[in-house]
Coordinates of C-alpha atoms and ligand atoms in Angstrom, one line a residue:
M1 CA 17.2 31.6 -18.9
T2 CA 16.6 27.7 -19.0
V3 CA 17.2 25.4 -16.0
K4 CA 18.8 22.1 -16.7
V5 CA 17.5 19.0 -14.8
T6 CA 18.7 15.5 -14.9
L7 CA 16.0 12.8 -15.7
I8 CA 16.7 9.3 -14.8
P9 CA 13.9 7.3 -16.4
G10 CA 14.5 4.0 -14.3
D11 CA 13.3 0.8 -15.2
G12 CA 10.1 -1.5 -15.0
I13 CA 7.3 1.2 -15.3
G14 CA 9.9 3.9 -14.8
P15 CA 10.3 4.9 -18.5
E16 CA 6.5 5.1 -19.3
V17 CA 5.7 7.1 -16.3
S18 CA 8.9 9.3 -17.0
A19 CA 7.9 10.0 -20.6
A20 CA 4.5 11.0 -19.4
T21 CA 5.9 13.2 -16.8
Q22 CA 8.4 14.7 -19.1
K23 CA 5.7 15.8 -21.6
V24 CA 3.5 17.3 -19.0
I25 CA 6.0 19.2 -17.3
M26 CA 7.3 20.7 -20.7
A27 CA 3.5 21.5 -21.3
S28 CA 3.7 23.7 -18.4
Q29 CA 6.0 26.1 -20.2
A30 CA 8.5 25.9 -17.5
P31 CA 11.9 26.7 -19.1
L32 CA 13.6 23.4 -18.6
E33 CA 16.3 21.5 -20.5
W34 CA 16.6 17.9 -19.8
E35 CA 19.7 15.8 -19.4
V36 CA 18.7 12.1 -19.5
V37 CA 20.9 9.6 -17.8
E38 CA 20.7 5.9 -17.1
A39 CA 21.0 4.1 -13.6
G40 CA 19.7 0.6 -12.3
E41 CA 20.6 -2.9 -13.3
A42 CA 21.0 -2.3 -17.1
C43 CA 24.2 0.0 -16.3
I44 CA 26.1 -2.9 -14.5
A45 CA 27.0 -4.5 -17.9
K46 CA 28.2 -1.3 -19.5
Y47 CA 29.7 0.6 -16.3
G48 CA 30.1 -2.1 -13.7
T49 CA 27.9 -0.4 -11.2
P50 CA 24.0 0.5 -11.1
L51 CA 25.0 4.0 -10.3
P52 CA 27.7 5.2 -12.6
E53 CA 29.7 8.4 -11.3
Q54 CA 28.4 10.3 -14.5
V55 CA 24.9 10.1 -13.1
L56 CA 26.1 11.6 -9.6
E57 CA 28.2 14.3 -11.8
T58 CA 25.0 15.5 -13.6
I59 CA 22.9 15.8 -10.6
R60 CA 25.7 17.6 -8.8
R61 CA 26.2 19.9 -11.7
N62 CA 22.3 20.5 -12.6
K63 CA 21.5 20.4 -8.6
V64 CA 18.1 19.2 -9.4
A65 CA 16.9 15.7 -10.7
I66 CA 13.8 13.7 -11.2
K67 CA 13.8 10.0 -11.4
G68 CA 11.4 6.9 -12.2
P69 CA 11.6 3.8 -10.0
I70 CA 14.4 1.5 -10.1
T71 CA 14.3 -2.2 -9.3
T72 CA 16.4 -3.4 -6.2
P73 CA 17.0 -7.1 -5.9
V74 CA 15.7 -8.4 -2.7
G75 CA 18.4 -10.2 -0.3
K76 CA 21.2 -10.3 -2.8
G77 CA 22.8 -8.4 -5.6
F78 CA 23.4 -4.5 -5.8
R79 CA 22.5 -2.2 -3.1
S80 CA 19.6 0.2 -3.7
V81 CA 20.5 2.9 -6.1
N82 CA 17.8 5.1 -4.3
V83 CA 19.6 4.8 -0.9
S84 CA 23.2 5.2 -2.6
L85 CA 21.9 8.4 -4.3
R86 CA 20.5 9.6 -1.0
Q87 CA 23.7 8.9 0.7
Q88 CA 26.2 10.2 -1.9
L89 CA 24.5 13.4 -2.4
Q90 CA 23.7 13.9 1.2
L91 CA 20.0 14.3 0.6
F92 CA 19.1 14.7 4.1
A93 CA 15.4 15.3 4.0
N94 CA 12.7 12.9 2.5
V95 CA 9.8 15.0 1.9
R96 CA 6.2 13.9 0.9
H97 CA 3.2 16.2 0.3
L98 CA 0.1 13.8 0.9
R99 CA -3.2 15.0 0.4
N100 CA -6.7 13.8 -1.0
L101 CA -7.3 14.4 -4.6
P102 CA -10.5 14.6 -6.2
N103 CA -12.2 11.1 -7.2
V104 CA -9.1 9.1 -5.7
P105 CA -10.7 6.5 -3.8
S106 CA -9.8 6.9 -0.1
K107 CA -11.5 6.0 3.2
Y108 CA -10.7 9.7 4.5
Q109 CA -11.2 13.2 3.4
D110 CA -9.4 16.5 4.2
V111 CA -6.0 14.8 4.8
D112 CA -3.3 17.3 3.9
I113 CA 0.1 16.2 5.5
V114 CA 3.6 16.9 5.0
V115 CA 5.8 14.0 6.1
V116 CA 9.5 15.1 6.6
R117 CA 11.7 12.2 7.3
E118 CA 15.5 12.2 8.3
N119 CA 17.3 10.4 5.5
T120 CA 21.0 9.7 6.5
E121 CA 21.1 8.1 9.8
D122 CA 19.2 6.0 12.3
L123 CA 19.0 2.2 11.7
Y124 CA 19.5 3.0 7.9
A125 CA 23.1 3.8 8.7
G126 CA 23.8 0.3 7.8
I127 CA 26.0 -0.6 10.8
E128 CA 25.1 -4.1 11.8
H129 CA 26.9 -7.4 12.3
N130 CA 26.3 -10.9 13.4
V131 CA 27.1 -11.9 17.0
G132 CA 28.2 -15.6 16.6
N133 CA 25.5 -17.4 14.2
Q134 CA 22.7 -17.0 16.7
A135 CA 22.2 -13.1 16.7
A136 CA 22.8 -10.0 14.7
E137 CA 22.9 -6.5 15.8
S138 CA 22.1 -3.3 14.0
I139 CA 23.1 0.0 15.6
K140 CA 20.8 2.9 15.7
V141 CA 22.8 6.1 15.2
I142 CA 21.0 9.4 16.2
T143 CA 23.2 12.7 16.4
R144 CA 22.2 16.3 17.4
E145 CA 23.4 17.7 14.2
A146 CA 21.2 15.6 12.0
S147 CA 18.2 15.9 14.1
E148 CA 18.6 19.7 14.4
R149 CA 19.2 20.0 10.7
I150 CA 15.8 17.9 9.8
G151 CA 14.1 19.7 12.5
R152 CA 15.1 23.2 11.1
Y153 CA 13.9 22.0 7.8
A154 CA 10.5 20.9 8.8
F155 CA 9.9 24.3 10.7
E156 CA 11.0 26.3 7.7
L157 CA 9.0 24.2 5.5
A158 CA 5.9 25.0 7.7
R159 CA 6.6 28.6 7.7
R160 CA 7.2 29.0 4.0
E161 CA 4.0 27.0 3.1
G162 CA 1.7 28.8 5.7
R163 CA 1.4 25.6 8.0
K164 CA 0.4 25.8 11.6
R165 CA 1.8 22.9 13.3
V166 CA 4.8 20.4 13.4
T167 CA 4.5 17.3 15.3
I168 CA 7.8 15.8 16.5
V169 CA 7.4 11.8 16.3
H170 CA 9.6 9.6 18.5
K171 CA 9.8 6.6 21.0
A172 CA 11.7 8.3 23.7
N173 CA 9.8 6.7 26.3
I174 CA 11.8 3.5 25.5
M175 CA 14.7 4.7 23.6
K176 CA 15.4 7.4 26.1
L177 CA 18.9 8.2 24.8
S178 CA 18.6 7.9 20.9
D179 CA 15.1 9.0 20.4
G180 CA 15.5 11.4 23.6
L181 CA 18.2 13.1 21.7
F182 CA 16.1 13.5 18.4
L183 CA 13.1 14.9 20.5
E184 CA 15.2 17.4 22.4
S185 CA 17.2 18.6 19.5
V186 CA 14.1 19.3 17.3
R187 CA 12.3 20.9 20.3
N188 CA 15.4 23.2 20.7
V189 CA 14.9 24.3 17.1
A190 CA 11.4 25.0 17.6
R191 CA 12.1 27.7 19.9
D192 CA 13.1 29.8 16.9
F193 CA 9.8 29.4 15.4
S194 CA 7.2 30.9 17.8
D195 CA 4.9 31.4 15.1
I196 CA 4.6 27.5 14.5
E197 CA 3.0 25.4 17.1
C198 CA 5.1 22.4 18.2
E199 CA 3.9 19.2 19.7
D200 CA 5.2 15.6 20.0
R201 CA 3.7 12.0 19.9
I202 CA 5.0 8.6 20.5
V203 CA 5.1 6.6 17.1
D204 CA 2.7 3.8 18.1
A205 CA 0.0 6.4 19.4
L206 CA 0.6 8.5 16.2
C207 CA -0.3 5.5 14.0
M208 CA -3.5 5.0 15.8
N209 CA -4.2 8.8 15.7
L210 CA -3.3 8.8 12.0
V211 CA -5.9 6.1 11.0
Q212 CA -8.7 7.7 13.5
T213 CA -8.6 11.3 12.7
P214 CA -5.6 12.0 10.1
E215 CA -7.2 15.6 9.5
Q216 CA -5.7 16.7 12.9
F217 CA -2.2 16.5 11.5
D218 CA -0.3 19.1 9.5
V219 CA 3.6 18.6 9.4
L220 CA 5.3 15.6 10.8
V221 CA 9.1 15.2 11.3
L222 CA 10.5 11.7 11.9
P223 CA 13.7 9.8 12.4
N224 CA 14.6 7.8 9.3
L225 CA 12.8 4.3 10.2
Y226 CA 9.5 5.9 11.7
G227 CA 9.6 8.2 8.7
D228 CA 9.8 5.4 6.3
I229 CA 6.8 3.5 7.8
V230 CA 4.6 6.4 8.5
S231 CA 5.1 8.0 5.1
D232 CA 3.7 4.9 3.4
L233 CA 0.9 4.8 6.0
V234 CA 0.0 8.3 5.2
A235 CA 0.2 7.6 1.4
G236 CA -2.3 4.8 2.2
L237 CA -4.8 7.4 3.6
V238 CA -4.9 9.5 0.5
G239 CA -5.3 6.6 -2.1
G240 CA -1.9 4.7 -2.2
L241 CA 1.4 4.9 -3.9
G242 CA 0.1 5.6 -7.3
V243 CA -0.7 9.2 -6.2
A244 CA 2.0 9.9 -3.7
P245 CA 4.7 12.2 -4.8
G246 CA 8.2 12.6 -3.1
A247 CA 11.4 14.4 -2.8
N248 CA 14.8 13.9 -1.2
I249 CA 16.4 17.3 -0.5
G250 CA 19.8 18.3 0.5
E251 CA 22.2 21.2 0.7
M252 CA 23.4 20.6 -2.9
G253 CA 20.2 20.0 -4.6
A254 CA 17.1 17.7 -4.7
V255 CA 15.9 14.4 -6.3
F256 CA 12.3 14.4 -6.9
E257 CA 10.7 10.8 -7.3
A258 CA 7.3 9.0 -7.1
V259 CA 6.9 6.9 -3.8
H260 CA 6.1 3.8 -5.8
G261 CA 8.5 1.1 -7.1
S262 CA 9.1 -0.2 -10.5
A263 CA 5.9 -2.3 -10.6
P264 CA 7.5 -5.1 -12.9
Q265 CA 4.3 -6.8 -13.3
I266 CA 2.6 -4.1 -15.2
A267 CA 5.7 -2.8 -17.1
G268 CA 5.5 -2.3 -20.8
Q269 CA 1.5 -2.3 -20.7
N270 CA 0.9 1.4 -20.8
I271 CA -1.4 1.0 -17.8
A272 CA 0.7 2.5 -14.9
N273 CA -0.6 5.5 -13.3
P274 CA 1.9 8.4 -14.0
L275 CA 0.2 10.7 -11.3
A276 CA 2.7 10.3 -8.6
M277 CA 5.6 11.1 -10.9
I278 CA 3.7 13.8 -12.5
L279 CA 3.1 15.4 -9.0
S280 CA 6.7 15.0 -8.1
G281 CA 7.3 17.0 -11.2
V282 CA 5.0 19.6 -9.7
E283 CA 7.1 19.6 -6.5
M284 CA 10.0 20.1 -8.5
L285 CA 8.6 23.0 -10.5
K286 CA 7.7 24.6 -6.9
Y287 CA 11.3 23.9 -5.8
L288 CA 12.7 25.8 -8.8
G289 CA 10.4 28.8 -8.1
F290 CA 8.0 27.9 -11.2
A291 CA 4.9 28.4 -9.0
K292 CA 2.8 29.5 -11.9
E293 CA 3.8 26.5 -14.1
A294 CA 3.2 24.1 -11.1
Q295 CA -0.3 25.5 -10.7
R296 CA -1.1 25.0 -14.4
V297 CA 0.0 21.3 -14.0
E298 CA -2.2 20.9 -10.9
K299 CA -5.1 22.4 -12.8
G300 CA -4.7 19.8 -15.6
V301 CA -4.4 17.0 -13.0
Y302 CA -7.5 18.2 -11.0
H303 CA -9.4 18.3 -14.2
V304 CA -8.5 14.8 -15.5
L305 CA -9.3 13.1 -12.1
T306 CA -13.0 14.0 -12.5
H307 CA -13.3 12.0 -15.8
R308 CA -13.0 8.2 -15.6
E309 CA -12.2 7.9 -19.3
Y310 CA -8.9 9.9 -18.7
I311 CA -7.5 8.0 -15.8
T312 CA -5.5 4.6 -15.6
P313 CA -7.3 1.4 -14.4
D314 CA -5.7 1.4 -10.8
L315 CA -7.9 4.8 -10.2
G316 CA -10.9 3.0 -11.7
G317 CA -10.6 4.5 -15.2
T318 CA -9.9 3.2 -18.8
S319 CA -7.1 5.2 -19.9
G320 CA -3.6 4.3 -20.8
T321 CA -0.5 6.0 -19.4
Q322 CA 0.4 8.3 -22.2
E323 CA -3.3 9.2 -22.8
M324 CA -3.7 10.3 -19.3
A325 CA -0.7 12.5 -19.8
L326 CA -2.1 14.0 -23.0
A327 CA -5.6 14.6 -21.4
I328 CA -3.7 16.5 -18.6
I329 CA -1.9 18.6 -21.1
E330 CA -5.2 19.4 -23.0
S331 CA -7.0 20.2 -19.7
M332 CA -3.9 22.6 -18.8
E333 CA -4.2 24.3 -22.1
A334 CA -8.1 24.6 -21.9
Ligands
NAD1 P1 5.7 -1.4 -6.3 O1 5.3 0.2 -6.0 O2 6.6 -1.5 -7.7 O3 4.3 -2.1 -6.5 C1 3.5 -2.3 -5.6 C2 2.0 -2.5 -6.0 O4 1.7 -1.3 -6.5 C3 2.0 -3.4 -7.4 O5 0.8 -4.0 -7.3 C4 2.1 -2.5 -8.5 O6 1.6 -2.9 -9.8 C5 1.3 -1.3 -8.0 N1 1.9 0.1 -8.6 C6 2.8 0.6 -8.2 N2 3.0 2.0 -8.8 C7 2.0 1.7 -9.7 C8 1.6 2.9 -10.6 N3 2.2 3.9 -10.9 N4 0.4 2.6 -11.4 C9 -0.3 1.6 -11.0 N5 0.0 0.6 -10.1 C10 1.0 0.7 -9.4 O7 6.4 -1.9 -5.0 P2 7.3 -3.2 -5.1 O8 6.4 -4.4 -6.0 O9 7.4 -3.6 -3.5 O10 8.6 -3.1 -5.5 C11 9.0 -3.4 -7.0 C12 10.5 -3.0 -7.3 O11 10.5 -1.4 -7.0 C13 11.4 -3.6 -6.2 O12 12.6 -3.9 -6.9 C14 11.7 -2.2 -5.2 O13 12.9 -2.4 -4.4 C15 11.6 -1.2 -6.2 N6 11.3 0.1 -5.5 C16 12.0 1.2 -6.1 C17 11.7 2.5 -5.7 C18 12.2 3.8 -6.1 O14 13.0 3.6 -7.0 N7 12.0 5.0 -5.7 C19 10.6 2.5 -4.5 C20 10.0 1.5 -4.0 C21 10.4 0.2 -4.4

């Protein structure tokens, strides 16, 4: 039986990396059918919104989507489509599997970390106001329910993937109530997972530990703001945004996406690295239970990374985006 997935190509380099990803994922022989829909600035003229209701409807129906990056105007214009998607579909967990890949330049080796970020609250709840014209306040919201939910997700992931340790990240020495509640809630959840080691770190100390000895970490679970910052930091440890896959997961389903943005300066040149989106596709295959097909794509990716002529310029190679995808497909079939 085929599984229908929603594909949002995005804008900037989005359509190029999406086309490359679609080809590679199809070549894995996973029985997928694609429903392609548009979101972003181009939709405003047609539908009056960058995130038309029919996009949300197809994701609700198919329960799984993969999207290319979408440009967000800075300081004005429409709200981020990415943030709206997460909120409207209640995708409460942002998950990034970040590990060193062969021949991808990095100062570190042996990094293999899963960053699990709470996606719905904290300072991202968007509750802020001006106090006169000399001050502004943002309210940080942390609830027991959301903290336990993300904690449980992180421990279940650790158990499912055979990982050994979950590190709870917080600043509860200063924000005793809000971060204190996050820490207490996740620690409570940890009691149900005696097979997984649980520890906690203060976020600033964690950042130092990550740049000194990242190989000591396994699964990190963090509130929204620290998760946003630390997940980019860890992406940097393994070679940057061009190779970092991501997923937003909720009870209704999941939206997979590369961590990088729409890179407008290189759009349309066929030089964008498609790997982050292809690896997001690999995560999607695993989520759907297509482990064999996911492995096939990983095999192709690992093989191609050892050949300069098959990789894009950001990785030190000479290949174009679509040519890299074709090389991955050939290596999968070899
Ligand atoms: P960016 O990730 O687009 O670019 C940062 C740098 O990385 C640039 O030098 C770019 O050329 C390079 N880069 C990024 N992806 C690459 C790839 N696949 N291959 C080769 N090089 C790559 O970040 P930005 O410039 O801060 O953001 C551009 C736009 O993307 C903004 O409008 C931002 O809001 C949006 N954005 C969208 C998402 C998303 O849709 N998930 C995520 C982040 C940023």
